[in-house]
Coordinates of C-alpha atoms and ligand atoms in Angstrom, one line a residue:
X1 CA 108.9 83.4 124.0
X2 CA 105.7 85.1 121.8
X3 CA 107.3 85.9 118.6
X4 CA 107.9 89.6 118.5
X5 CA 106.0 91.6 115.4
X6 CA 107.2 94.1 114.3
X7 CA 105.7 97.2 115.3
X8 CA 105.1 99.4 111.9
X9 CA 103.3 103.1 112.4
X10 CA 100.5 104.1 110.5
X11 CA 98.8 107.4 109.9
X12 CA 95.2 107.4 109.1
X13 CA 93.8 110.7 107.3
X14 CA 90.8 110.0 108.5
X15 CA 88.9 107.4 110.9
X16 CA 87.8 104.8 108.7
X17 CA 86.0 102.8 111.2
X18 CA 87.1 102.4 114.9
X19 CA 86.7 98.3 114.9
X20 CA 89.0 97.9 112.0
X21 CA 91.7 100.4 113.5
X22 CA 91.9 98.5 116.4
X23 CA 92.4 95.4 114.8
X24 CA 95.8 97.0 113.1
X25 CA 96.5 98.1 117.1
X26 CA 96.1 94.1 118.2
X27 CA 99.2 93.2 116.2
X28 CA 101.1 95.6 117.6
X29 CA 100.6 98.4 115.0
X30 CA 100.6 102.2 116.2
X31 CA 98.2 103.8 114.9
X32 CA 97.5 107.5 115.0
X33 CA 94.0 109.0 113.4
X34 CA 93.2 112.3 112.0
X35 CA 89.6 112.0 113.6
X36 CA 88.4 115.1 112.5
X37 CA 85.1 115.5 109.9
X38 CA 87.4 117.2 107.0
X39 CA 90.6 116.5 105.7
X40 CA 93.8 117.3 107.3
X41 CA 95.7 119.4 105.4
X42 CA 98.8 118.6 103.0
X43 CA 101.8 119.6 105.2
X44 CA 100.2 117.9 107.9
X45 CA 100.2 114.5 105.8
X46 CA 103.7 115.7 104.8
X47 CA 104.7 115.8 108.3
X48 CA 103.7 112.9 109.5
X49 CA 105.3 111.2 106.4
X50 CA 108.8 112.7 107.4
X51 CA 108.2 111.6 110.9
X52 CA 108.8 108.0 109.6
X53 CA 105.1 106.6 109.3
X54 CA 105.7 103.1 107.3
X55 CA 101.8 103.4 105.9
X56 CA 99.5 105.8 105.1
X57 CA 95.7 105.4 105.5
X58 CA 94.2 107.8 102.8
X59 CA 90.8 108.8 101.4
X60 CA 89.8 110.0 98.2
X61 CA 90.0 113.7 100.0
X62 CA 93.9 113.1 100.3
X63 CA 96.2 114.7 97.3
X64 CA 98.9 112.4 97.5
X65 CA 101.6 113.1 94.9
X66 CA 105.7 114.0 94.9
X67 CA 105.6 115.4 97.7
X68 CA 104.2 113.4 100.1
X69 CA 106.7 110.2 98.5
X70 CA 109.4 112.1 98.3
X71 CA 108.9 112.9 102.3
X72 CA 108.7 109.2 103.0
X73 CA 112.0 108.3 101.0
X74 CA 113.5 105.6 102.6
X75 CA 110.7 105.0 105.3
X76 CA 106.8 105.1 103.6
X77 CA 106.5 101.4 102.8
X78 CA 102.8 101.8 101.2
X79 CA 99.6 103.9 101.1
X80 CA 96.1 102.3 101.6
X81 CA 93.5 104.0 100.2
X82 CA 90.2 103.2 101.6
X83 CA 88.3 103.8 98.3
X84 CA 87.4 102.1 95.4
X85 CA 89.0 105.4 93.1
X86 CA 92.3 106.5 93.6
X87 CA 92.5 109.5 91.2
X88 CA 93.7 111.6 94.2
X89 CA 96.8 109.8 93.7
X90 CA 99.3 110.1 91.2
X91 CA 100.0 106.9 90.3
X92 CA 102.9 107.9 87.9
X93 CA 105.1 109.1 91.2
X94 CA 104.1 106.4 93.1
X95 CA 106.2 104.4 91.0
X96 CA 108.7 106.6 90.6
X97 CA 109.5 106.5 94.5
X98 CA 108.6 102.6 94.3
X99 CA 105.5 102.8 96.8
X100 CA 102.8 100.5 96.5
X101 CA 99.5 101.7 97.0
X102 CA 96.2 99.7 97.3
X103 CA 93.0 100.2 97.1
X104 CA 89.0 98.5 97.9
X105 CA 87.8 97.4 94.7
X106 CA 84.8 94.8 94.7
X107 CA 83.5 95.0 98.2
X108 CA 81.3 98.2 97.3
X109 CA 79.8 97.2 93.8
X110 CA 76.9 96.4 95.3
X111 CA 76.5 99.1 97.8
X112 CA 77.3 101.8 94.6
X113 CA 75.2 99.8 91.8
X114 CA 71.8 99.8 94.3
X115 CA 72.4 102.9 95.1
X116 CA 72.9 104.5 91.3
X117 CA 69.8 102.4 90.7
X118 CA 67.8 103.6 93.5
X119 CA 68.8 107.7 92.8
X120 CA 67.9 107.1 88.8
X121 CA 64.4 105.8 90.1
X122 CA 64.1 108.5 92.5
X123 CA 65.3 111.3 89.7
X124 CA 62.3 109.4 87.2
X125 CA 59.9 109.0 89.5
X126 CA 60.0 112.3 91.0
X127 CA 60.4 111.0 94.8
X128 CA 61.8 114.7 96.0
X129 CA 59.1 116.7 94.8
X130 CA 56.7 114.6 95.4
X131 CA 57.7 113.7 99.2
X132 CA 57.8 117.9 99.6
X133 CA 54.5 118.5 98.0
X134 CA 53.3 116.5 101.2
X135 CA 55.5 117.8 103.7
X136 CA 54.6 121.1 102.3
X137 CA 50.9 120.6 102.6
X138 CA 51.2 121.7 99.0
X139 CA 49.1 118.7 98.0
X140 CA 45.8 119.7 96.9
X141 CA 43.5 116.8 96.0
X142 CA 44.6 113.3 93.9
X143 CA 44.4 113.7 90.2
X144 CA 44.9 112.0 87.3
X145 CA 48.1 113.9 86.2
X146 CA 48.7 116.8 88.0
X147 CA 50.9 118.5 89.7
X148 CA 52.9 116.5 87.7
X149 CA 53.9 113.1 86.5
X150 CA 57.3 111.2 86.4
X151 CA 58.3 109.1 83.8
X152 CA 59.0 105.0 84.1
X153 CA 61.9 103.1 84.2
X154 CA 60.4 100.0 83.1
X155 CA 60.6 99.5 79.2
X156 CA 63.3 102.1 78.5
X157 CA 67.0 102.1 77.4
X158 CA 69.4 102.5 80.1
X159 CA 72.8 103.1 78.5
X160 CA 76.0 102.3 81.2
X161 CA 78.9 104.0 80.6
X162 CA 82.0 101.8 81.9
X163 CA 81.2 98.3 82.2
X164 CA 83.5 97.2 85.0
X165 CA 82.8 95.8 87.9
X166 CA 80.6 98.5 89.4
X167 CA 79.1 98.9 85.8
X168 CA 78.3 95.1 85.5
X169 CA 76.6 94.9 89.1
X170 CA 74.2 97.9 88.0
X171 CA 72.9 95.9 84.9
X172 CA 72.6 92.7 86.7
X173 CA 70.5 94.8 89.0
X174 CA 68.6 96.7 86.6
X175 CA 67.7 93.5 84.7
X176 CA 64.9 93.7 87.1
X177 CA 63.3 97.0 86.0
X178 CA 62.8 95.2 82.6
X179 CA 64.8 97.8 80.5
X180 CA 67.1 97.6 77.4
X181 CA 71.0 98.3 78.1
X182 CA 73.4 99.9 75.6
X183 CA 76.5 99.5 76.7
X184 CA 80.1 101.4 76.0
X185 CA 83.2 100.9 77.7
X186 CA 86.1 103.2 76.4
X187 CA 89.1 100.2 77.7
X188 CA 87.4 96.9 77.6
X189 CA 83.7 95.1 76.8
X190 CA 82.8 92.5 78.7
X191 CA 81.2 90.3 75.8
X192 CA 81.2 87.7 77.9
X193 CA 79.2 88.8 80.2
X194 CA 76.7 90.9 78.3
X195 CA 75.6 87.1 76.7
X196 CA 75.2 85.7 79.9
X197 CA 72.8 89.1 80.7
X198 CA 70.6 88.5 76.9
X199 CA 70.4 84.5 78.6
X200 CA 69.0 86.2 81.7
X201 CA 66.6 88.1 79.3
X202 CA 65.9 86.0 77.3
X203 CA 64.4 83.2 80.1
X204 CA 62.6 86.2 81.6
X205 CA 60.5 86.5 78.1
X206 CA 60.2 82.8 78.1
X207 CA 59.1 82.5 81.9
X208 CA 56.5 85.3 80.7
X209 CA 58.4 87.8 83.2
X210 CA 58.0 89.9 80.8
X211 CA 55.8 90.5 77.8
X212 CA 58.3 91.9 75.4
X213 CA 62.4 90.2 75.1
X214 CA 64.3 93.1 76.5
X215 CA 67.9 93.3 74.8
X216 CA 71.3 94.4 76.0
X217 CA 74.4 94.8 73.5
X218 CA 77.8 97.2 72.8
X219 CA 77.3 100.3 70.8
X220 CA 79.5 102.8 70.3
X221 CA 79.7 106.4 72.8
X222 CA 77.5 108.5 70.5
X223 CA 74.6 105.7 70.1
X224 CA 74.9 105.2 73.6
X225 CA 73.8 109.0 73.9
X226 CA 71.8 109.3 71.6
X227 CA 69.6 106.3 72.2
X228 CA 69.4 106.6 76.1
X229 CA 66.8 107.5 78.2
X230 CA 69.3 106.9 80.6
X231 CA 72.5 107.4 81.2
X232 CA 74.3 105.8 84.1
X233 CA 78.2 106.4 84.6
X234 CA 80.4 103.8 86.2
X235 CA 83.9 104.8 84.7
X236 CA 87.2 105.7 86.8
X237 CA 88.1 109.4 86.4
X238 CA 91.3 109.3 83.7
X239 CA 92.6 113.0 83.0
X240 CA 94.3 113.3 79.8
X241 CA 97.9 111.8 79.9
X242 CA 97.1 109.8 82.3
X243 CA 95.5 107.3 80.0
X244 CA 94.9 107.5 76.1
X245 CA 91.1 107.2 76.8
X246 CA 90.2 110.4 79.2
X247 CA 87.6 109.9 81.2
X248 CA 87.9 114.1 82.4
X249 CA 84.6 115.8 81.0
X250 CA 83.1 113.1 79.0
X251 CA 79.7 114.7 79.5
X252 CA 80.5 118.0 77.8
X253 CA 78.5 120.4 75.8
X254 CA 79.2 118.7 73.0
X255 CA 78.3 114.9 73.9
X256 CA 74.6 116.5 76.1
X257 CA 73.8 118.0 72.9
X258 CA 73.7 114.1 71.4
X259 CA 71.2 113.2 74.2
X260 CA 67.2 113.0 74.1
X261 CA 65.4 115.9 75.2
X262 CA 63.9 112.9 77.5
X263 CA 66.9 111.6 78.6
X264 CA 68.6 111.3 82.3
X265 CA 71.9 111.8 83.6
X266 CA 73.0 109.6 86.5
X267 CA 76.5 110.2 88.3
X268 CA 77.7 107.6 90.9
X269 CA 81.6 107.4 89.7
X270 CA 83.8 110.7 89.9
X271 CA 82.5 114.5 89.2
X272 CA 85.1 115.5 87.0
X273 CA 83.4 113.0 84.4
X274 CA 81.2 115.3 84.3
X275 CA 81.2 119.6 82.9
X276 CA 79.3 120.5 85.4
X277 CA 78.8 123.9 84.0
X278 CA 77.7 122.3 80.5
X279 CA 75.7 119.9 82.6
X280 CA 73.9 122.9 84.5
X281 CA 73.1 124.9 81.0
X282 CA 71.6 122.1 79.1
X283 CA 69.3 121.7 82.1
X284 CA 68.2 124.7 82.0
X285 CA 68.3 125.2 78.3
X286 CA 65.9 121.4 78.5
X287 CA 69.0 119.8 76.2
X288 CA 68.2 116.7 79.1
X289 CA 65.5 116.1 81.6
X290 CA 67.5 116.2 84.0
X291 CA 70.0 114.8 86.4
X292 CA 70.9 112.8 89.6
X293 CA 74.6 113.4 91.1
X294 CA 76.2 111.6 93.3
X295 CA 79.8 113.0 93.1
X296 CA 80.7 116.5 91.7
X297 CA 83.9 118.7 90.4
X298 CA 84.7 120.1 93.7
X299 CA 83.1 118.2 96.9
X300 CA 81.5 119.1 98.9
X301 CA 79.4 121.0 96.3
X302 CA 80.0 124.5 96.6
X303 CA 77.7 127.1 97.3
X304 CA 77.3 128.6 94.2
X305 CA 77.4 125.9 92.8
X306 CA 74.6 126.5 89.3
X307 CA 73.9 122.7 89.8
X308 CA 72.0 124.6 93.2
X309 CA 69.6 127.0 90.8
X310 CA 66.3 126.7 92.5
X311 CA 65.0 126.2 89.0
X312 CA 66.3 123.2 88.6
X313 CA 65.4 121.9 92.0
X314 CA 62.5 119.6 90.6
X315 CA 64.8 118.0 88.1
X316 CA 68.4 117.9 89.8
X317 CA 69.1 115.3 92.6
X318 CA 72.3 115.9 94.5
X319 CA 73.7 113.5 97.1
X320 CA 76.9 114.2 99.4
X321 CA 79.4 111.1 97.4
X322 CA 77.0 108.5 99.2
X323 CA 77.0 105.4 97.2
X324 CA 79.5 103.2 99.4
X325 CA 78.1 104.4 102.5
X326 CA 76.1 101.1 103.4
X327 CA 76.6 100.4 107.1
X328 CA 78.6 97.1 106.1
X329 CA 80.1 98.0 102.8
X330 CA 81.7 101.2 104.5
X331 CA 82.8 99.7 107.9
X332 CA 83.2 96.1 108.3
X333 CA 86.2 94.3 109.3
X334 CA 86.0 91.5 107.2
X335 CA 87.8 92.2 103.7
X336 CA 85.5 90.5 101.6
X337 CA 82.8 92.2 102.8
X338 CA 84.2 95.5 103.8
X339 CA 86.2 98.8 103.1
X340 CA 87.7 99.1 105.7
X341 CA 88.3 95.4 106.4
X342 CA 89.9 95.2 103.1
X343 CA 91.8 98.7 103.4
X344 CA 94.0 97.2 106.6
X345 CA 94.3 93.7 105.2
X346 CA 96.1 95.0 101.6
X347 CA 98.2 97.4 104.2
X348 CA 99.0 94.5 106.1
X349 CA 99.7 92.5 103.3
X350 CA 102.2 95.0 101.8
X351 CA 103.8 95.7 105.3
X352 CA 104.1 92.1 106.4
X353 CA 105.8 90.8 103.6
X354 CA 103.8 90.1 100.2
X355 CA 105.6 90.9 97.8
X356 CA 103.4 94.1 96.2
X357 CA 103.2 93.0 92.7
X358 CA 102.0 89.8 94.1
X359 CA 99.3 91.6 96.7
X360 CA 95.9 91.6 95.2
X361 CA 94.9 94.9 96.2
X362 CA 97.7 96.6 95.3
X363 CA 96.9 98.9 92.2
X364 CA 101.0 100.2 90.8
X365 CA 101.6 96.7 90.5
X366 CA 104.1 97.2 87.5
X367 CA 106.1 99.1 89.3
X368 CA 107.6 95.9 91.3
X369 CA 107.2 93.5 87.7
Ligands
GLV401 C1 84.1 105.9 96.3 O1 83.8 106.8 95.6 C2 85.2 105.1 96.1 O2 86.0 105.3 95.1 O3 85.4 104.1 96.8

């Protein structure tokens, strides 16, 4: 007799990639999918919770909190976020109701360093308006510096806020552009690393790579600001309780008024890092050159939003929370190459028997110490 699996029901708010799905439905899993474009709404998660689901499938779109634990009392065995960031969920009730929930750190470092990389060269080089001076046959005759110029990355300071693992796989990239790095990370430095980055450096001077020795150390937040001509941010999004360093509006009012005149604002981790408001008047006020925004306060990015003003078209690139979304990083089935690989195998993992303080991906470990 074929051993019997158990069969465990899942709810997915949202199709995370049809291949991996299926593989949960090979083992025997039922699987049902919210397959529409936006998120379903709370009761509806609620619902299904109280219907008896043993997991959860959620994005970073999904409040899941209390309620939603308190609905699966007894039956929600664990939540799989398919997402790096899980400040959609509140951790602190999680372990209240003892419900693991895991998430897909490392597979998407890459995908999300390039891609902050890629929008910081776009924002200095002035890609956007200088692709629609074409399209807009706007583009009178080559000249030396006009209708404008951008400014180059090569040379500068790039200052990286949150030195993680998304934060370390932008530097090693950036290494490249030949640039300086200041580095702050408000819960850990990775010394370690940052030497192994000067070696790196250092052999590019003496290879001749490079005719000056670029350099890369800690410095506290406000050097980091001041100094920057760049700004990348690669923190998690911490509100205030929920960790004694709050990540919630560290680019304020306050801490743009410490930046160059020169300097550039890049976005890639969560929007709430970021006064949006503050960040829309000292554009417009020239506090900072300008911007380039991955994630926002409210997504999608709402009409009236003031990071739209057509004034600050030239200097503001905005991007629909794009950084994962390589064809691979998003949607392959292998989880160490994958979100959504490695979403179902920490679901798996939990549901099938590890113990959750001893599965990798779970993230409320200490609440089954
Ligand atoms: C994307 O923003 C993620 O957290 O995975």
């Amino acid at each position: 007799m074929p051993e019997q699996r158990p069969r465990y029901r899942v709810f997915a708010t949202c199709d995370i990639g049809k291949d991996a799905l299926d593989l949960l439905r090979e083992r025997g899993y039922e699987v049902e999918v919210y397959d529409r474009l936006e998120p379903p709404p709370k009761n509806l998660i609620i619902e299904k919770v109280r219907a008896g689901v043993d997991a959860l499938i959620t994005t970073l779109r999904d409040p899941i909190d209390a309620e939603v634990f308190e609905a699966g009392k007894g039956t929600l065995k664990v939540v799989a976020q398919d997402a790096v960031g899980f400040d959609n969920i509140n951790r602190a009730d999680a372990n209240h109701y003892k419900i693991p929930f895991t998430h897909t750190p490392d597979v998407l470092n890459e995908a999300t360093a390039e891609f902050a990389l890629f929008i910081l060269a776009s924002l200095a080089r002035k890609l956007y308006p200088s692709e629609r001076l074409v399209r807009e046959n706007r583009w009178g005759a080559w000249h030396p510096y006009l209708p404008f110029l951008g400014d180059e990355v090569t040379g500068k300071t790039i200052a990286v806020i949150g030195t993680g693992r998304i934060g370390q796989a932008f530097i090693k990239k950036a290494v490249a552009l030949d640039v300086n790095f200041l580095c702050f990370d408000p819960v850990k430095e990775a010394k370690g690393f940052a030497e192994k980055i000067q070696e790196e450096m250092n052999l590019r001077f003496l290879s001749e790579f490079t005719g000056e020795k670029r350099t890369i150390r800690y410095a506290r937040f406000e050097e980091c600001l001041a100094q920057a001509d760049f700004l990348s941010l690669h923190v998690p999004l911490l509100r205030e309780r929920e960790a004694p360093t709050p990540t919630y509006h560290l680019i304020n009012e306050k801490t743009l008024r410490l930046m160059k005149p020169t300097a550039y604002l890049v976005n890639t981790s969560r929007g709430p890092v970021v006064d949006e408001r503050a960040l829309a008047e000292a554009l417009k006020q020239n506090v900072i050159a300008g911007a380039a925004l991955d994630v926002f306060e409210k997504e999608p990015l709402p009409a009236d939003s003031p990071l739209r003003d057509p004034a600050l078209e030239d200097r503001v690139r905005l991007f629909h929370h794009f950084a994962s979304a390589g064809r691979i990083t998003r949607l392959s089935t292998d989880p160490n190459r994958g979100m959504a690989g490695r979403c179902i195998q920490a679901l798996q993992d939990v549901l099938e028997g590890g113990k959750p303080a001893d599965v990798p991906w779970v993230v409320n470990k200490e609440a089954f110490r």
